[in-house]
PDB file of C-alpha atoms in Angstrom:
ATOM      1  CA  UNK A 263     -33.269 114.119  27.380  1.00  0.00           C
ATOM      2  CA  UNK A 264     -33.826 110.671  29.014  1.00  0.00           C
ATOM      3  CA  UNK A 265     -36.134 108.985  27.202  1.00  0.00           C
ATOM      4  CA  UNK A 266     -36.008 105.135  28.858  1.00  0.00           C
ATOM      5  CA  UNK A 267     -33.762 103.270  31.754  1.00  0.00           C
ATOM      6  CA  UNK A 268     -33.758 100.048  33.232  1.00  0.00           C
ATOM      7  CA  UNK A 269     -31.214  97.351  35.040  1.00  0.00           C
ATOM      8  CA  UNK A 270     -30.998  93.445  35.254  1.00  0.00           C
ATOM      9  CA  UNK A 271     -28.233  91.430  36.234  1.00  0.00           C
ATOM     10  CA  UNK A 272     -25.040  93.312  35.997  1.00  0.00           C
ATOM     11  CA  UNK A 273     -25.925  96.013  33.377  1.00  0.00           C
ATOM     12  CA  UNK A 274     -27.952  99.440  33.622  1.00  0.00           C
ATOM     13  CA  UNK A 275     -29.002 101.432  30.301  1.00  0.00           C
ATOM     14  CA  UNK A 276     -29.985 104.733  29.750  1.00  0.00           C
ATOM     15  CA  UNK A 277     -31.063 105.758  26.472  1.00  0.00           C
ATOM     16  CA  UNK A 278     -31.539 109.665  25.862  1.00  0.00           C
ATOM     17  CA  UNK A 279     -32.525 111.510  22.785  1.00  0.00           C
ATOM     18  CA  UNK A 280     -28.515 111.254  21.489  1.00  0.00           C
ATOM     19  CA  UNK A 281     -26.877 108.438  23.014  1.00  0.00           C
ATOM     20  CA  UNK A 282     -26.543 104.942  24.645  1.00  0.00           C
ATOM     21  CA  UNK A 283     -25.338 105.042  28.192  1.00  0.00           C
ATOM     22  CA  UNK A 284     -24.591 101.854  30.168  1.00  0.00           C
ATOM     23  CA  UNK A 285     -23.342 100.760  33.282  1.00  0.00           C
ATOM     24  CA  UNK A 286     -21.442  97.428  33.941  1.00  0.00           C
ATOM     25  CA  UNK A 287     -21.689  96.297  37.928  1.00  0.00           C
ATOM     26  CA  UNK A 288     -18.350  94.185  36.625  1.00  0.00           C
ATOM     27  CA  UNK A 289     -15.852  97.024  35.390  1.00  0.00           C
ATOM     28  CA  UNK A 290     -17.962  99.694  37.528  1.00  0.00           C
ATOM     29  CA  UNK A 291     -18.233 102.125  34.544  1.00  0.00           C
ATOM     30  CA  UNK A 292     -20.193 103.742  32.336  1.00  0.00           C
ATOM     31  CA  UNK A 293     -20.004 103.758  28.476  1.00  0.00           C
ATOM     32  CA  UNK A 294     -21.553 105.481  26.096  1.00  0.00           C
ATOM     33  CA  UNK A 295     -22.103 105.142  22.246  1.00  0.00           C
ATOM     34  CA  UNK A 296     -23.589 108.079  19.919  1.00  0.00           C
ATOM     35  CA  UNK A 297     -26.339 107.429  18.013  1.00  0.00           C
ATOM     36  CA  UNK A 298     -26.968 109.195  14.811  1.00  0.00           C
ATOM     37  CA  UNK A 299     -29.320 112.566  14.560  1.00  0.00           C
ATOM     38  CA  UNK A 300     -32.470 110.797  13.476  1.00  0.00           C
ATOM     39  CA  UNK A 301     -32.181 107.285  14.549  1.00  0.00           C
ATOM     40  CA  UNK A 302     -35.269 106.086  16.340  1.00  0.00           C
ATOM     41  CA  UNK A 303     -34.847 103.785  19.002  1.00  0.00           C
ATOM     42  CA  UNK A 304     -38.114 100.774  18.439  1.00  0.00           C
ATOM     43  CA  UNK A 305     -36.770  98.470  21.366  1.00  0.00           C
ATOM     44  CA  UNK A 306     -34.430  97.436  24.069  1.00  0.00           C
ATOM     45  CA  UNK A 307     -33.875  94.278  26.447  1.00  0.00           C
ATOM     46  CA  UNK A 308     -31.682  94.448  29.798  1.00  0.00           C
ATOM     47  CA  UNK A 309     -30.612  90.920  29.957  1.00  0.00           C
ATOM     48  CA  UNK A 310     -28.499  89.577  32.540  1.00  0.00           C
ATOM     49  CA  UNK A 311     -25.329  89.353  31.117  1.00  0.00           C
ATOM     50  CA  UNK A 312     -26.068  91.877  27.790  1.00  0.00           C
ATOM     51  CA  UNK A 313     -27.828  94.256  26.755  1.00  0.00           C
ATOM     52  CA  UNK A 314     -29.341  95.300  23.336  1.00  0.00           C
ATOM     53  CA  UNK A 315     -30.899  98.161  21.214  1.00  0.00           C
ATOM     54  CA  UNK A 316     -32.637  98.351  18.123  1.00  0.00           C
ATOM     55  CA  UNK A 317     -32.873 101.057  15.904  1.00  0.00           C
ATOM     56  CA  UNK A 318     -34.349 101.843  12.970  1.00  0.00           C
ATOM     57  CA  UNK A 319     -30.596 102.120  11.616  1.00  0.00           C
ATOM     58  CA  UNK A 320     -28.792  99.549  13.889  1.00  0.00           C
ATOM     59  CA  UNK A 321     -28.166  97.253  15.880  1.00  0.00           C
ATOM     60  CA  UNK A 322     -26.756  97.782  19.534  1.00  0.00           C
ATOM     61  CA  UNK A 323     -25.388  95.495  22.148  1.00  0.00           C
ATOM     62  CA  UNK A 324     -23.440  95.909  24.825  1.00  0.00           C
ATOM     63  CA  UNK A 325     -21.157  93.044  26.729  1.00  0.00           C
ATOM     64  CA  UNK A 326     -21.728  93.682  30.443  1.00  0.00           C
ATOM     65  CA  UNK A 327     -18.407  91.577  31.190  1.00  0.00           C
ATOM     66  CA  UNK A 328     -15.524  93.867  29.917  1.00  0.00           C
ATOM     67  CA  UNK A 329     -18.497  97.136  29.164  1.00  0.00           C
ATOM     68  CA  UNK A 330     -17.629  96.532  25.235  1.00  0.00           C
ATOM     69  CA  UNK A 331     -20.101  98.006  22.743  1.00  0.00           C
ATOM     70  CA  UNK A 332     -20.647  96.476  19.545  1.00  0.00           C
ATOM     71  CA  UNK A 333     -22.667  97.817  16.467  1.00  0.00           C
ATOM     72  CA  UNK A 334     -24.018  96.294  13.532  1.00  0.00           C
ATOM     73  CA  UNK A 335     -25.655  98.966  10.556  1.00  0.00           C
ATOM     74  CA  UNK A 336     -28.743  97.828   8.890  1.00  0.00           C
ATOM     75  CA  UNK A 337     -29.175  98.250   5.517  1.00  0.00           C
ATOM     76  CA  UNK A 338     -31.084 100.968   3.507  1.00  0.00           C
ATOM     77  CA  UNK A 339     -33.758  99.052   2.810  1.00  0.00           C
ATOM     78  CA  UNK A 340     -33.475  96.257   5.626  1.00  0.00           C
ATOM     79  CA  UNK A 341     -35.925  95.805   8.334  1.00  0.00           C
ATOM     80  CA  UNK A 342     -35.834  93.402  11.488  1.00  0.00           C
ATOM     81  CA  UNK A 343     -39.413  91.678  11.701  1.00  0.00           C
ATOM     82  CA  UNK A 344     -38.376  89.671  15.067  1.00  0.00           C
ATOM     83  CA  UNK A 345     -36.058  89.723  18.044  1.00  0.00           C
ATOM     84  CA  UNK A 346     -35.273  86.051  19.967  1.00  0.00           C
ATOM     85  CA  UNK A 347     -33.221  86.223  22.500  1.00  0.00           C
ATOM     86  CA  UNK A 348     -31.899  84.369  25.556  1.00  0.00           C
ATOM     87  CA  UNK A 349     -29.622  84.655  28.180  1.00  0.00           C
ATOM     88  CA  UNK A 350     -26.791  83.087  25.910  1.00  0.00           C
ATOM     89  CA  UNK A 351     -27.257  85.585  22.784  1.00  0.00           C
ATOM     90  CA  UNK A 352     -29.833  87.338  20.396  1.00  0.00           C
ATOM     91  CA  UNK A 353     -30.745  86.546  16.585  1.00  0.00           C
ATOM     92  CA  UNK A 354     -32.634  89.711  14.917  1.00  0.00           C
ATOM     93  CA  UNK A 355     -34.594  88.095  11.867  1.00  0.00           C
ATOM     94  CA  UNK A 356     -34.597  90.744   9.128  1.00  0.00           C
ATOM     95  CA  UNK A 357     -35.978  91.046   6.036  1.00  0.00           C
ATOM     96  CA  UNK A 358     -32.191  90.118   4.184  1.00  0.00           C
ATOM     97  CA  UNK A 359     -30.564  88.101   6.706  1.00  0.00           C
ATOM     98  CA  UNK A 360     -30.331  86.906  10.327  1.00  0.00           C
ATOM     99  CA  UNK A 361     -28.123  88.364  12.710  1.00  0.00           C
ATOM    100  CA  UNK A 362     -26.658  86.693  15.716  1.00  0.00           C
ATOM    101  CA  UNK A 363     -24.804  88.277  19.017  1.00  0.00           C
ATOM    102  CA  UNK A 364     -23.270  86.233  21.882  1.00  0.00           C
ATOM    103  CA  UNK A 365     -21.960  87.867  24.051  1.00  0.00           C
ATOM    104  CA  UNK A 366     -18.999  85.243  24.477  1.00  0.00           C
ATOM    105  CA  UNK A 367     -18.692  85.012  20.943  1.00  0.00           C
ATOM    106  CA  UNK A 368     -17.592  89.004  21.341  1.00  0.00           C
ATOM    107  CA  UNK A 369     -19.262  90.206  17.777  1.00  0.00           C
ATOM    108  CA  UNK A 370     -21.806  89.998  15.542  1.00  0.00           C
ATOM    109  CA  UNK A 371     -22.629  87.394  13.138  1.00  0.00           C
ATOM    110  CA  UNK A 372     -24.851  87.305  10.251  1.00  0.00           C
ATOM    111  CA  UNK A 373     -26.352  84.718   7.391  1.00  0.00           C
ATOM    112  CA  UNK A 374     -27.490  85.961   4.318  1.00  0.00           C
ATOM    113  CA  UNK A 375     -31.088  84.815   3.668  1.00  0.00           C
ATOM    114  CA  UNK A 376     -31.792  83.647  -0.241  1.00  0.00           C
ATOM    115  CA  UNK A 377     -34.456  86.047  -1.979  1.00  0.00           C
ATOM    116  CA  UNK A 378     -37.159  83.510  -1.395  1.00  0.00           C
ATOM    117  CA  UNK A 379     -36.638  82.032   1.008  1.00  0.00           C
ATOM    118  CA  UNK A 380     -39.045  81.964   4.294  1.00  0.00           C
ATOM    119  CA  UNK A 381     -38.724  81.660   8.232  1.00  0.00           C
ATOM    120  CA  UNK A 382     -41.475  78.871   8.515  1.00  0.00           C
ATOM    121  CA  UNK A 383     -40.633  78.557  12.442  1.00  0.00           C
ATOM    122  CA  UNK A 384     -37.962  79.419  15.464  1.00  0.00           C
ATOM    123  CA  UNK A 385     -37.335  77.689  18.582  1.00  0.00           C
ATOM    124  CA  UNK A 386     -35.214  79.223  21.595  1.00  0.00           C
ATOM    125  CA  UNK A 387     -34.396  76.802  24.395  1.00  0.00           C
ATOM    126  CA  UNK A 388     -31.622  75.181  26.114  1.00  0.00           C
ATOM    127  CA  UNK A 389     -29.148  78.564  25.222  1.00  0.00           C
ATOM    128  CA  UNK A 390     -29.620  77.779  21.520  1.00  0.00           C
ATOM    129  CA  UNK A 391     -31.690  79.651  18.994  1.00  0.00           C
ATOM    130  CA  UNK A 392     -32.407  77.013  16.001  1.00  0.00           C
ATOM    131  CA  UNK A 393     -34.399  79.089  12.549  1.00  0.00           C
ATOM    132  CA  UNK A 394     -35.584  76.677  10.677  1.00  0.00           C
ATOM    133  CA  UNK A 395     -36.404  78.149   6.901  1.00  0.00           C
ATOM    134  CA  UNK A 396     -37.840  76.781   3.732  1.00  0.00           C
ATOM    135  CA  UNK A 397     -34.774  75.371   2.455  1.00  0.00           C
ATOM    136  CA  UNK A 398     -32.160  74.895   5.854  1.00  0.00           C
ATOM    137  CA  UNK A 399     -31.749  74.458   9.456  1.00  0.00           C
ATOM    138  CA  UNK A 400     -30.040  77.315  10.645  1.00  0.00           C
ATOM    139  CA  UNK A 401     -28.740  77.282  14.978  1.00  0.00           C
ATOM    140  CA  UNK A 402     -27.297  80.133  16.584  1.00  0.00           C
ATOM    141  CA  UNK A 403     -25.560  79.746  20.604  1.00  0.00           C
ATOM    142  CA  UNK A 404     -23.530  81.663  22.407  1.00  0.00           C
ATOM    143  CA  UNK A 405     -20.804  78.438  22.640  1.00  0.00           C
ATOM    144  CA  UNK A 406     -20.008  78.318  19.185  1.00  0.00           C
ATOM    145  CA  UNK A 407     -18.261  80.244  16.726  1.00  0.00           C
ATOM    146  CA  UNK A 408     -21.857  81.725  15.006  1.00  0.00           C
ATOM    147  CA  UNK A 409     -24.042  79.926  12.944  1.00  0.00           C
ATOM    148  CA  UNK A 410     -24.270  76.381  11.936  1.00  0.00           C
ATOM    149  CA  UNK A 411     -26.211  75.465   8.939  1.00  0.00           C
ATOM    150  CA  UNK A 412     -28.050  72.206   8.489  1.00  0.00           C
ATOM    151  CA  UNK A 413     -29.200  71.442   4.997  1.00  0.00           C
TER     152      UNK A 413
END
């Protein structure tokens, strides 16, 4: 059952009740990912060059360049609270870490967050995401190799 689609740039999605279909207007196919029995989808974003899916279990993004899927499991007990995003990459804040996707960088990338330690404010502009916390500076872009931290 089809549940949601949508297109920008040079990627299609269609999520159904199962799976993760997606077209790339660059390789001119489709690919598909499963997704487990019970995992609820909470949100999507067709960007230009990438798309992405959240779960309740993972998280889902797709390079529209070479149609390459990537997948990143949540934990038990982690959460995302927020989504940035841009046209040069994603960060998903969570409740245990942040987790970045470029889609040049070709994988995810994550940062452990200390137990208390708070997001006190985030800033996406110029390609960069910057998540500024109670103890560091952290900046995520699509042109460098993750995360740089900023003490």
């Amino acid at each position: 059952t089809v549940i949601v689609s949508g297109a920008n740039g040079i990627n299609a999605i269609v999520v159904t009740s199962r799976r993760l279909l997606v077209f790339s207007s660059r390789t001119l196919a489709w690919s598909k990912t499963d997704r487990d029995l019970h995992e609820k989808v909470l949100e999507r974003r067709i960007l230009p060059t990438f798309s992405l899916v959240r779960t309740d279990k993972h998280l889902y993004e797709f390079r529209g360049a070479n149609g390459i899927w990537f997948t990143e499991a949540l934990g038990v007990r982690e959460k995302v609270h927020r989504l940035h995003n841009n046209d040069y990459g994603s960060v998903a804040i969570t409740n245990e870490r942040l987790v970045g996707f470029g889609p040049l960088l070709g994988s995810f990338s994550s940062i452990p967050l200390g137990v208390h330690e708070r997001i006190t404010q985030v800033d996406n502009e110029n390609g960069v995401i910057i998540i500024t916390t109670s103890r560091r500076t952290l900046v995520f872009g699509s042109r460098m190799s993750g995360w740089d931290e900023f003490e």
